[in-house]
Amino acid sequence: MSMDLKKGLAAAMAVCFAIGGSAISQTNSKLKLPEIKYETYTLPNGLKVITHEDHRLPLVAVDLWYHVGPLNERPGRTGFAHLFEHMMFEGSEHVGEKAHIKFVQGAGATDVNGTTDFDRTNYFETLPANQLELGLWLESDRMGFLMEGLNRDLLRNQRDVVRNERRQGEGRPYAAADEAVAHLLYPKGHPYYGDVIGSHADIEAARIADIRDFHQQFYTPNNASIAIAGDFDPAKLKELLTKYFGPIPAGPKVDPVTVVTPPITSQRRETVTDTVKLPQLTIAWLTPAAYTPGSYDVEAAIFALGGAKASRLDEALVYKTQVAQSVTCYSRPNKLNGTAECSVTARPGVKLEDLEATVWAEIAKLQTEGPTAAEVEAAKAGSLTQKINGLQRLGGFGGIADTLDEYNQYTGDPGYLPKDIAAAEAVSVASTKGAAARYLTKDTAVVVYCVPGKKVLDDVPRSPEDTDANVKITNPYKPEFETAQEWRKTVPKAGPPVTVHLPVPQTFTLANGLKVYVVEERSLPVLSATLVARAGSENNPSGKEGLASLTSQTMGEATTTRDLKQLADAQERIGTRIGVGSSMDGSTASMTVLTNHTREGFDLLSDVVEHPAFKVEDLDRLRKQRLIGIQQETDSVSAMAQRVGPKLVYGDQPYGHSQTGTNESVTGLTRDDVTGFYADHYGPADSALVLVGDVTPAEARKLAEQYFGKWTGKATAAITLPSAPTLTPTHVVIVDKPGAPQSALIAYGLGVPGNSPDLQPLQVMNYVLGGSFASRINMNLREVHGYTYGASSNYSLYRGGGPFQAGGLVRTDVTGPAAKELMTEIRRFPSTPPTEAELNEAKTARIQSLPGQFETTGSIASSMGSIFLYDRPLDYYATLPEKYRAVTAAEVERVAKEDVHPDELIIVAAGDRAKIEPQLKDAGLGPVEVRDINGKLVTDAK
């Protein structure tokens, strides 16, 4: 598909690939699949370029993949590729220290990130089209000139940040089991043996010389590919790529990794402990590598076994016998090989041995009888929908640029999409049965039992402060080359301002009062539909907390004509799942379908909305699962803080309660409560249907009339919430979780309503305080002090207010100092409002990032639904750019003083009380008290 020429800039012929009906099953033969054009060429230094023009939105995605990951790490350096990913954001020679993220966010970038997987490391950002040159300047500078901007202090900071990220993972329930599974699947020293993030010891052992060597070996143009998708001029793009990347010298050749994964011939087992409420069983297997025929067959087998909503394991363990709280199965193919895994969380009192016996019995049936044709077709339909949905986005995970780079990484062919779809379509009942029999066997499995007990961690001390003090970094370039590159110090100017056209829905109302909002987006054969009702948790009566969410959850289980399995199978057969859920302000029933299944999808969506069965058996099962889930919240410090904080701010009004409810309230909920809530809050006169995608207004009207025109129901008006209570002076509340590796440190206070006239000044203000990576809170806690993997602030913006919260997960040993720094930033903000530079950056970021929020039909549908939910004008989003431009420094200063309340905050610290209480008392932030997860005062304060 592409040619590398030794001399000059060699452009390959433009390649166009189209997916036609012949490549997919007869079921989908009428589907108009996308045609995607791309061009690929290679710069003289070896950098592979892949481009795709798309002028739908004034956006461009830059996606740079380096062919390096844990696959390339040497023993004793696990996690090094991931640590280096962090270092790439620390600053390069011409960009400046920690300036990269400020530039991209200030330019209005969305989908900004860097990620590391076993086989690769990637960096991506979706920018306004007029900022393409900025993106290329930034990426090229850290490719070619990173080491000149780094020092030991930056490395020490990022070692702390990465180890905080690992602690964040270690704090997750069952994290110990995940690591044990990998250690059983692979021998020590294998590239996939460790966690991608690495061990504490190896991360802490990283030195500045290692960073230099790693960069010079792997972060080179000849070991990378860059995919650019969006609104650009191809000739101008080629000129810019040559300018910014062309001068960077090629690096040493990177030899392919040829590690052979030894097969497992005898079952391996281990039991680990973790601070969890319920035991969990995990079974995993080695499977074929990515994009090999066997990997598609395994994916279908795993879907039938435990991936579908009504999968075989769900039917046997969750629905019928109800001995399991949950079942999760997935396959993950990589370059050397793949893995397949099933995890089953037991209900209280259930033995893991009994669960394991049932799992093996279901696998045996799959191996001997094979899957049904319906199971295989559902797996294929879901895979196809996922692939096409991803192509709605230019960048980010699964977007066009990411897809082109991934195909190039694993197959050498950026245009592999039609082959990928054809390979998935070739999966059959026989091939799926064969894969189950070959790969999902007892002898080739690893089995891990995770049982309640102590969380065992491998934390190590920090390196001495003088580490690397005497190390000198030698500039890899000659002075003449450096002088020739001095032009890079000039920040590229933005191109001509882009014209932002944000969607304004077309609307009409059915005879029954149902409002319909329509946005045409015809680029792909995709349609998203969302039914929005004002049936949120704000409507929960006192003592019946959790009712709104339990009602919506039960709606999605069965209808009067379809039981749980029939409803689930019907959805998955057409490659969709209807998501029914609630928020504080409303409830939604949503789906995204390929347009050859539009009518089948609408038949299912309308059935769920208009004819929910609310079967007693479904309600009882979900109630039991929820009660257990509430108990499991003590497994997570974040969940503990999020239950306690709002309660202390808002008391017993709806904003003070978790939307899942309490043990007492959920236990008392009856079918009459659920059906009564549905009758009172779901009805056409107080709901809206949003249609976005490959549909005309005329077609939308026909669909709405046919499937929702006969809906009846009388929803009552929204309730009026009581005023929030007056807060007491700032103080600290500890929620104890012994042995927690991190503390959830969050300051809670009163927020503002979602329809506040000050919303735009407030959002600009919060962007600077804690609403962006480069915010004051995050830069202090993460980048300066290394206390956290990330810290932020936000306003919930419920209809009637909702809490303000600020903070994050911090190291246990610095909980007190972190709380002090957090409050320092909050307290000084009203008196030191954003500078002119911060204000301009925040306004620009808010404006320029808007188009990126409307890339997919699902995101557009969500935004249009909020227009109905909050009674906003139809042109609400179309007028937002001008509203942000009009925000003044005086307005931001005013809202900072009116809506940030540093003297009326409740600082919640959920963590190991024995370790954090002395720190918090020494921090001098106010009285310190201890409460349980329900917010009740613990009187045995130490």
Short mmCIF file of C-alpha atoms in Angstrom, two decimals, residues 188-567:
data_model
loop_
_atom_site.label_atom_id
_atom_site.label_comp_id
_atom_site.label_asym_id
_atom_site.label_seq_id
_atom_site.Cartn_x
_atom_site.Cartn_y
_atom_site.Cartn_z
CA LYS A 188 8.82 -13.71 34.58
CA GLY A 189 10.78 -11.67 32.05
CA HIS A 190 8.11 -11.98 29.37
CA PRO A 191 7.04 -8.56 28.02
CA TYR A 192 3.44 -9.15 29.10
CA TYR A 193 4.27 -10.48 32.58
CA GLY A 194 3.97 -7.21 34.45
CA ASP A 195 1.41 -4.47 34.53
CA VAL A 196 1.90 -1.90 31.76
CA ILE A 197 2.44 0.67 34.49
CA GLY A 198 5.28 -1.38 36.00
CA SER A 199 6.23 -2.20 39.59
CA HIS A 200 6.99 0.40 42.26
CA ALA A 201 10.58 -0.79 42.47
CA ASP A 202 11.24 -0.57 38.74
CA ILE A 203 9.55 2.82 38.40
CA GLU A 204 11.57 4.22 41.27
CA ALA A 205 14.78 2.79 39.78
CA ALA A 206 14.43 4.83 36.58
CA ARG A 207 17.23 7.34 36.11
CA ILE A 208 17.79 10.27 33.77
CA ALA A 209 20.37 8.32 31.75
CA ASP A 210 17.76 5.62 31.16
CA ILE A 211 15.37 8.27 29.85
CA ARG A 212 18.04 9.53 27.44
CA ASP A 213 18.87 6.07 26.13
CA PHE A 214 15.20 5.12 25.73
CA HIS A 215 14.41 8.29 23.81
CA GLN A 216 17.34 7.92 21.44
CA GLN A 217 16.59 4.25 20.79
CA PHE A 218 12.82 4.24 20.34
CA TYR A 219 11.48 7.80 19.98
CA THR A 220 12.75 8.27 16.47
CA PRO A 221 10.99 9.03 13.18
CA ASN A 222 11.86 5.63 11.71
CA ASN A 223 10.13 3.93 14.66
CA ALA A 224 6.87 5.89 14.41
CA SER A 225 3.84 6.57 12.28
CA ILE A 226 1.69 9.69 12.29
CA ALA A 227 -1.94 9.66 11.18
CA ILE A 228 -3.68 12.95 10.49
CA ALA A 229 -7.40 13.05 9.81
CA GLY A 230 -9.67 16.02 9.28
CA ASP A 231 -10.02 19.41 7.67
CA PHE A 232 -6.68 20.19 6.02
CA ASP A 233 -5.13 20.97 2.67
CA PRO A 234 -2.98 17.96 1.62
CA ALA A 235 -0.27 20.01 -0.07
CA LYS A 236 0.03 22.37 2.88
CA LEU A 237 0.09 19.43 5.29
CA LYS A 238 2.94 17.76 3.44
CA GLU A 239 4.84 21.05 3.52
CA LEU A 240 4.35 21.35 7.29
CA LEU A 241 5.33 17.74 7.96
CA THR A 242 8.51 18.23 5.97
CA LYS A 243 9.26 21.44 7.86
CA TYR A 244 8.73 20.12 11.37
CA PHE A 245 9.60 16.42 11.18
CA GLY A 246 11.91 16.35 8.19
CA PRO A 247 15.05 17.69 9.96
CA ILE A 248 14.87 15.14 12.79
CA PRO A 249 17.56 12.49 12.16
CA ALA A 250 16.62 8.86 11.88
CA GLY A 251 17.54 6.72 14.86
CA PRO A 252 19.04 3.28 15.18
CA LYS A 253 17.17 0.36 13.68
CA VAL A 254 14.69 -1.23 16.07
CA ASP A 255 14.70 -4.99 15.62
CA PRO A 256 11.39 -6.86 15.85
CA VAL A 257 10.69 -8.56 19.16
CA THR A 258 10.61 -12.30 18.60
CA VAL A 259 9.68 -13.54 22.07
CA VAL A 260 7.74 -16.79 21.94
CA THR A 261 5.09 -17.19 24.61
CA PRO A 262 5.37 -20.67 26.09
CA PRO A 263 2.08 -22.56 26.04
CA ILE A 264 0.31 -23.55 29.24
CA THR A 265 -0.08 -27.32 29.35
CA SER A 266 -1.19 -27.77 32.94
CA GLN A 267 -3.65 -25.58 34.83
CA ARG A 268 -2.12 -22.95 37.12
CA ARG A 269 -3.92 -21.68 40.24
CA GLU A 270 -3.45 -19.07 42.94
CA THR A 271 -5.45 -17.52 45.77
CA VAL A 272 -4.90 -13.86 46.63
CA THR A 273 -6.43 -11.51 49.20
CA ASP A 274 -7.81 -8.00 48.82
CA THR A 275 -9.84 -5.59 50.92
CA VAL A 276 -13.13 -6.51 49.25
CA LYS A 277 -16.55 -7.57 50.49
CA LEU A 278 -17.15 -10.41 48.04
CA PRO A 279 -14.88 -13.16 46.66
CA GLN A 280 -14.23 -13.27 42.93
CA LEU A 281 -13.24 -16.04 40.51
CA THR A 282 -11.12 -15.28 37.43
CA ILE A 283 -10.25 -17.79 34.70
CA ALA A 284 -7.97 -16.76 31.83
CA TRP A 285 -6.36 -18.33 28.78
CA LEU A 286 -3.71 -17.57 26.16
CA THR A 287 -5.29 -16.98 22.75
CA PRO A 288 -4.21 -16.05 19.19
CA ALA A 289 -2.52 -12.74 18.37
CA ALA A 290 -4.34 -9.67 17.08
CA TYR A 291 -5.83 -9.78 13.59
CA THR A 292 -5.19 -13.50 13.13
CA PRO A 293 -8.19 -15.64 12.11
CA GLY A 294 -8.33 -17.42 15.46
CA SER A 295 -8.65 -14.13 17.36
CA TYR A 296 -12.01 -13.40 15.71
CA ASP A 297 -13.30 -16.88 16.59
CA VAL A 298 -12.25 -16.48 20.22
CA GLU A 299 -14.02 -13.13 20.39
CA ALA A 300 -17.28 -14.75 19.27
CA ALA A 301 -16.85 -17.62 21.74
CA ILE A 302 -16.24 -15.24 24.64
CA PHE A 303 -19.26 -13.16 23.61
CA ALA A 304 -21.49 -16.23 23.76
CA LEU A 305 -19.97 -17.40 27.03
CA GLY A 306 -20.07 -14.17 29.01
CA GLY A 307 -20.06 -11.08 26.81
CA ALA A 308 -23.72 -10.81 25.90
CA LYS A 309 -26.24 -9.34 28.34
CA ALA A 310 -28.04 -12.67 28.52
CA SER A 311 -24.91 -14.77 27.96
CA ARG A 312 -24.65 -18.38 29.03
CA LEU A 313 -22.83 -17.53 32.24
CA ASP A 314 -25.21 -14.66 33.05
CA GLU A 315 -28.18 -16.95 32.53
CA ALA A 316 -26.68 -19.71 34.67
CA LEU A 317 -25.19 -17.61 37.49
CA VAL A 318 -26.81 -14.16 37.61
CA TYR A 319 -30.39 -14.59 36.38
CA LYS A 320 -31.54 -18.14 37.17
CA THR A 321 -29.71 -19.24 40.32
CA GLN A 322 -28.63 -15.70 41.34
CA VAL A 323 -25.44 -17.02 42.95
CA ALA A 324 -23.26 -14.39 41.23
CA GLN A 325 -23.32 -10.63 41.57
CA SER A 326 -21.81 -10.11 38.13
CA VAL A 327 -20.11 -11.82 35.18
CA THR A 328 -17.54 -10.11 32.96
CA CYS A 329 -15.84 -11.82 29.99
CA TYR A 330 -13.64 -10.27 27.32
CA SER A 331 -10.85 -11.06 24.89
CA ARG A 332 -7.77 -8.90 24.37
CA PRO A 333 -5.52 -9.72 21.41
CA ASN A 334 -2.00 -8.27 21.32
CA LYS A 335 1.01 -8.57 19.01
CA LEU A 336 2.64 -11.67 20.51
CA ASN A 337 -0.58 -13.37 21.54
CA GLY A 338 -3.94 -12.56 23.07
CA THR A 339 -5.76 -13.38 26.27
CA ALA A 340 -9.34 -14.24 27.11
CA GLU A 341 -10.70 -13.79 30.60
CA CYS A 342 -13.87 -14.33 32.61
CA SER A 343 -14.43 -12.92 36.10
CA VAL A 344 -17.35 -13.92 38.29
CA THR A 345 -18.10 -12.08 41.55
CA ALA A 346 -19.90 -14.27 44.08
CA ARG A 347 -22.98 -13.37 46.04
CA PRO A 348 -22.54 -13.46 49.84
CA GLY A 349 -22.23 -17.00 51.15
CA VAL A 350 -21.53 -18.56 47.75
CA LYS A 351 -18.36 -20.64 47.36
CA LEU A 352 -16.01 -19.90 44.49
CA GLU A 353 -15.62 -23.65 43.96
CA ASP A 354 -19.31 -23.90 43.12
CA LEU A 355 -19.13 -20.96 40.71
CA GLU A 356 -16.09 -22.48 39.02
CA ALA A 357 -17.88 -25.79 38.52
CA THR A 358 -20.73 -24.02 36.75
CA VAL A 359 -18.35 -22.03 34.56
CA TRP A 360 -16.60 -25.18 33.38
CA ALA A 361 -19.93 -26.88 32.76
CA GLU A 362 -21.05 -24.01 30.51
CA ILE A 363 -17.72 -24.02 28.69
CA ALA A 364 -18.06 -27.77 28.13
CA LYS A 365 -21.49 -27.22 26.54
CA LEU A 366 -20.06 -24.54 24.27
CA GLN A 367 -17.23 -26.87 23.26
CA THR A 368 -19.42 -29.89 22.54
CA GLU A 369 -22.60 -28.29 21.20
CA GLY A 370 -21.12 -25.11 19.80
CA PRO A 371 -22.76 -21.68 19.87
CA THR A 372 -26.10 -21.01 18.27
CA ALA A 373 -26.21 -19.24 14.93
CA ALA A 374 -27.94 -16.33 16.70
CA GLU A 375 -25.06 -15.97 19.18
CA VAL A 376 -22.50 -15.81 16.38
CA GLU A 377 -24.54 -13.33 14.34
CA ALA A 378 -24.99 -11.13 17.43
CA ALA A 379 -21.26 -11.11 18.08
CA LYS A 380 -20.59 -10.10 14.48
CA ALA A 381 -23.30 -7.44 14.47
CA GLY A 382 -21.92 -5.84 17.63
CA SER A 383 -18.40 -5.85 16.22
CA LEU A 384 -19.52 -4.18 12.99
CA THR A 385 -21.52 -1.50 14.82
CA GLN A 386 -18.54 -0.73 17.06
CA LYS A 387 -16.18 -0.33 14.10
CA ILE A 388 -18.47 1.98 12.16
CA ASN A 389 -19.41 4.00 15.24
CA GLY A 390 -15.74 4.67 15.86
CA LEU A 391 -15.38 6.24 12.44
CA GLN A 392 -17.64 9.10 13.47
CA ARG A 393 -14.70 10.57 15.36
CA LEU A 394 -11.55 11.92 13.77
CA GLY A 395 -9.31 11.27 16.77
CA GLY A 396 -9.32 9.62 20.15
CA PHE A 397 -9.68 5.90 20.81
CA GLY A 398 -11.30 4.12 17.88
CA GLY A 399 -11.44 7.28 15.75
CA ILE A 400 -10.29 7.41 12.13
CA ALA A 401 -6.70 8.46 12.86
CA ASP A 402 -6.39 5.92 15.66
CA THR A 403 -7.84 3.16 13.46
CA LEU A 404 -5.42 3.89 10.60
CA ASP A 405 -2.47 3.87 12.99
CA GLU A 406 -3.61 0.67 14.70
CA TYR A 407 -4.02 -1.19 11.44
CA ASN A 408 -0.59 0.02 10.37
CA GLN A 409 0.93 -1.07 13.69
CA TYR A 410 -0.45 -4.59 13.68
CA THR A 411 -0.86 -5.47 9.99
CA GLY A 412 1.36 -3.01 8.12
CA ASP A 413 -1.72 -1.96 6.13
CA PRO A 414 -3.52 1.26 7.20
CA GLY A 415 -6.39 0.28 4.89
CA TYR A 416 -7.06 -3.01 6.66
CA LEU A 417 -10.65 -2.09 7.61
CA PRO A 418 -12.42 -4.05 4.84
CA LYS A 419 -10.21 -7.05 5.56
CA ASP A 420 -10.95 -6.67 9.27
CA ILE A 421 -14.70 -6.63 8.63
CA ALA A 422 -14.41 -9.57 6.22
CA ALA A 423 -12.43 -11.59 8.76
CA ALA A 424 -15.03 -10.93 11.45
CA GLU A 425 -17.81 -11.80 9.02
CA ALA A 426 -16.10 -15.11 8.19
CA VAL A 427 -16.61 -16.37 11.75
CA SER A 428 -19.03 -19.31 11.78
CA VAL A 429 -20.69 -21.60 14.27
CA ALA A 430 -18.11 -24.26 13.47
CA SER A 431 -15.08 -21.97 13.81
CA THR A 432 -16.39 -20.56 17.09
CA LYS A 433 -16.97 -24.05 18.45
CA GLY A 434 -13.46 -25.03 17.35
CA ALA A 435 -11.93 -22.01 19.09
CA ALA A 436 -13.73 -22.81 22.34
CA ALA A 437 -12.53 -26.40 22.18
CA ARG A 438 -8.96 -25.43 21.33
CA TYR A 439 -8.32 -22.44 23.56
CA LEU A 440 -10.80 -22.42 26.47
CA THR A 441 -9.70 -25.66 28.10
CA LYS A 442 -9.08 -26.60 31.72
CA ASP A 443 -5.48 -27.64 31.11
CA THR A 444 -4.53 -24.36 29.41
CA ALA A 445 -6.26 -22.13 31.96
CA VAL A 446 -5.05 -20.06 34.88
CA VAL A 447 -7.47 -19.75 37.80
CA VAL A 448 -7.30 -17.07 40.47
CA TYR A 449 -9.46 -16.88 43.60
CA CYS A 450 -9.58 -13.42 45.17
CA VAL A 451 -10.94 -13.56 48.70
CA PRO A 452 -11.49 -10.93 51.39
CA GLY A 453 -8.37 -10.19 53.40
CA LYS A 454 -5.37 -7.91 53.53
CA LYS A 455 -4.29 -5.91 50.49
CA VAL A 456 -0.66 -6.83 49.89
CA LEU A 457 1.33 -4.02 48.26
CA ASP A 458 4.88 -3.79 46.93
CA ASP A 459 5.47 -0.10 47.67
CA VAL A 460 9.09 1.04 48.07
CA PRO A 461 10.67 4.23 49.44
CA ARG A 462 11.38 7.23 47.24
CA SER A 463 14.89 7.66 45.91
CA PRO A 464 17.25 9.99 47.78
CA GLU A 465 16.87 13.68 46.99
CA ASP A 466 20.36 13.84 45.44
CA THR A 467 19.65 11.05 42.95
CA ASP A 468 21.17 11.88 39.52
CA ALA A 469 22.64 15.10 40.98
CA ASN A 470 25.96 14.53 39.24
CA VAL A 471 24.66 13.14 35.97
CA LYS A 472 25.28 15.31 32.95
CA ILE A 473 23.04 14.95 29.91
CA THR A 474 24.98 15.29 26.69
CA ASN A 475 23.25 17.04 23.84
CA PRO A 476 22.88 14.46 21.05
CA TYR A 477 23.20 17.12 18.36
CA LYS A 478 26.13 19.19 17.11
CA PRO A 479 26.03 22.96 17.77
CA GLU A 480 25.55 23.67 14.06
CA PHE A 481 22.37 21.58 13.97
CA GLU A 482 21.03 23.23 17.12
CA THR A 483 21.67 26.66 15.64
CA ALA A 484 19.88 25.67 12.46
CA GLN A 485 16.82 24.70 14.51
CA GLU A 486 16.54 27.97 16.44
CA TRP A 487 13.44 28.84 14.38
CA ARG A 488 11.53 26.26 16.43
CA LYS A 489 11.45 28.67 19.37
CA THR A 490 8.79 30.67 17.56
CA VAL A 491 5.31 29.42 18.42
CA PRO A 492 3.31 28.88 15.21
CA LYS A 493 0.50 31.34 14.69
CA ALA A 494 -3.02 30.04 14.29
CA GLY A 495 -4.43 30.00 10.80
CA PRO A 496 -7.48 32.05 9.79
CA PRO A 497 -10.28 31.72 12.37
CA VAL A 498 -12.46 28.71 11.77
CA THR A 499 -16.18 29.10 11.37
CA VAL A 500 -17.99 27.05 13.97
CA HIS A 501 -21.46 25.84 13.00
CA LEU A 502 -22.95 23.98 15.95
CA PRO A 503 -26.22 22.10 15.46
CA VAL A 504 -29.64 23.64 15.92
CA PRO A 505 -32.28 20.89 15.97
CA GLN A 506 -35.38 20.88 13.83
CA THR A 507 -38.41 20.22 15.98
CA PHE A 508 -42.03 19.16 15.84
CA THR A 509 -44.56 17.87 18.35
CA LEU A 510 -46.76 14.78 18.03
CA ALA A 511 -50.46 14.86 18.80
CA ASN A 512 -49.82 13.18 22.16
CA GLY A 513 -47.50 16.01 23.18
CA LEU A 514 -44.16 14.27 22.56
CA LYS A 515 -41.55 16.76 21.41
CA VAL A 516 -39.18 15.54 18.70
CA TYR A 517 -35.73 17.00 17.99
CA VAL A 518 -33.93 16.09 14.75
CA VAL A 519 -30.35 16.69 13.61
CA GLU A 520 -29.26 15.36 10.22
CA GLU A 521 -25.75 13.89 10.02
CA ARG A 522 -25.53 11.83 6.83
CA SER A 523 -21.81 10.99 6.64
CA LEU A 524 -22.18 7.45 8.01
CA PRO A 525 -25.05 4.93 8.09
CA VAL A 526 -25.59 5.50 11.80
CA LEU A 527 -28.61 6.72 13.76
CA SER A 528 -28.78 7.56 17.46
CA ALA A 529 -32.12 7.87 19.22
CA THR A 530 -32.69 9.05 22.79
CA LEU A 531 -35.93 9.36 24.73
CA VAL A 532 -35.50 11.96 27.49
CA ALA A 533 -37.94 12.24 30.43
CA ARG A 534 -37.89 14.51 33.46
CA ALA A 535 -37.79 11.44 35.68
CA GLY A 536 -34.58 11.94 37.60
CA SER A 537 -33.57 11.27 41.18
CA GLU A 538 -34.67 14.74 42.26
CA ASN A 539 -38.18 13.22 42.21
CA ASN A 540 -37.40 10.54 44.80
CA PRO A 541 -39.77 10.85 47.78
CA SER A 542 -38.14 11.03 51.18
CA GLY A 543 -37.37 7.54 52.41
CA LYS A 544 -37.45 6.09 48.88
CA GLU A 545 -33.99 7.11 47.71
CA GLY A 546 -32.87 5.05 44.71
CA LEU A 547 -36.40 4.79 43.27
CA ALA A 548 -35.75 6.75 40.06
CA SER A 549 -32.63 4.78 39.16
CA LEU A 550 -34.18 1.42 40.08
CA THR A 551 -37.21 2.26 37.91
CA SER A 552 -35.08 3.08 34.86
CA GLN A 553 -32.86 0.05 35.43
CA THR A 554 -35.83 -2.29 35.60
CA MET A 555 -37.35 -0.74 32.46
CA GLY A 556 -34.43 -2.06 30.45
CA GLU A 557 -34.85 -5.66 31.62
CA ALA A 558 -38.11 -6.79 30.00
CA THR A 559 -41.29 -5.59 28.32
CA THR A 560 -44.82 -6.98 28.41
CA THR A 561 -44.09 -9.04 25.27
CA ARG A 562 -40.36 -9.79 25.64
CA ASP A 563 -38.67 -11.32 28.66
CA LEU A 564 -35.09 -10.47 29.62
CA LYS A 565 -33.42 -12.92 27.25
CA GLN A 566 -35.73 -12.15 24.35
CA LEU A 567 -35.22 -8.42 24.73
#
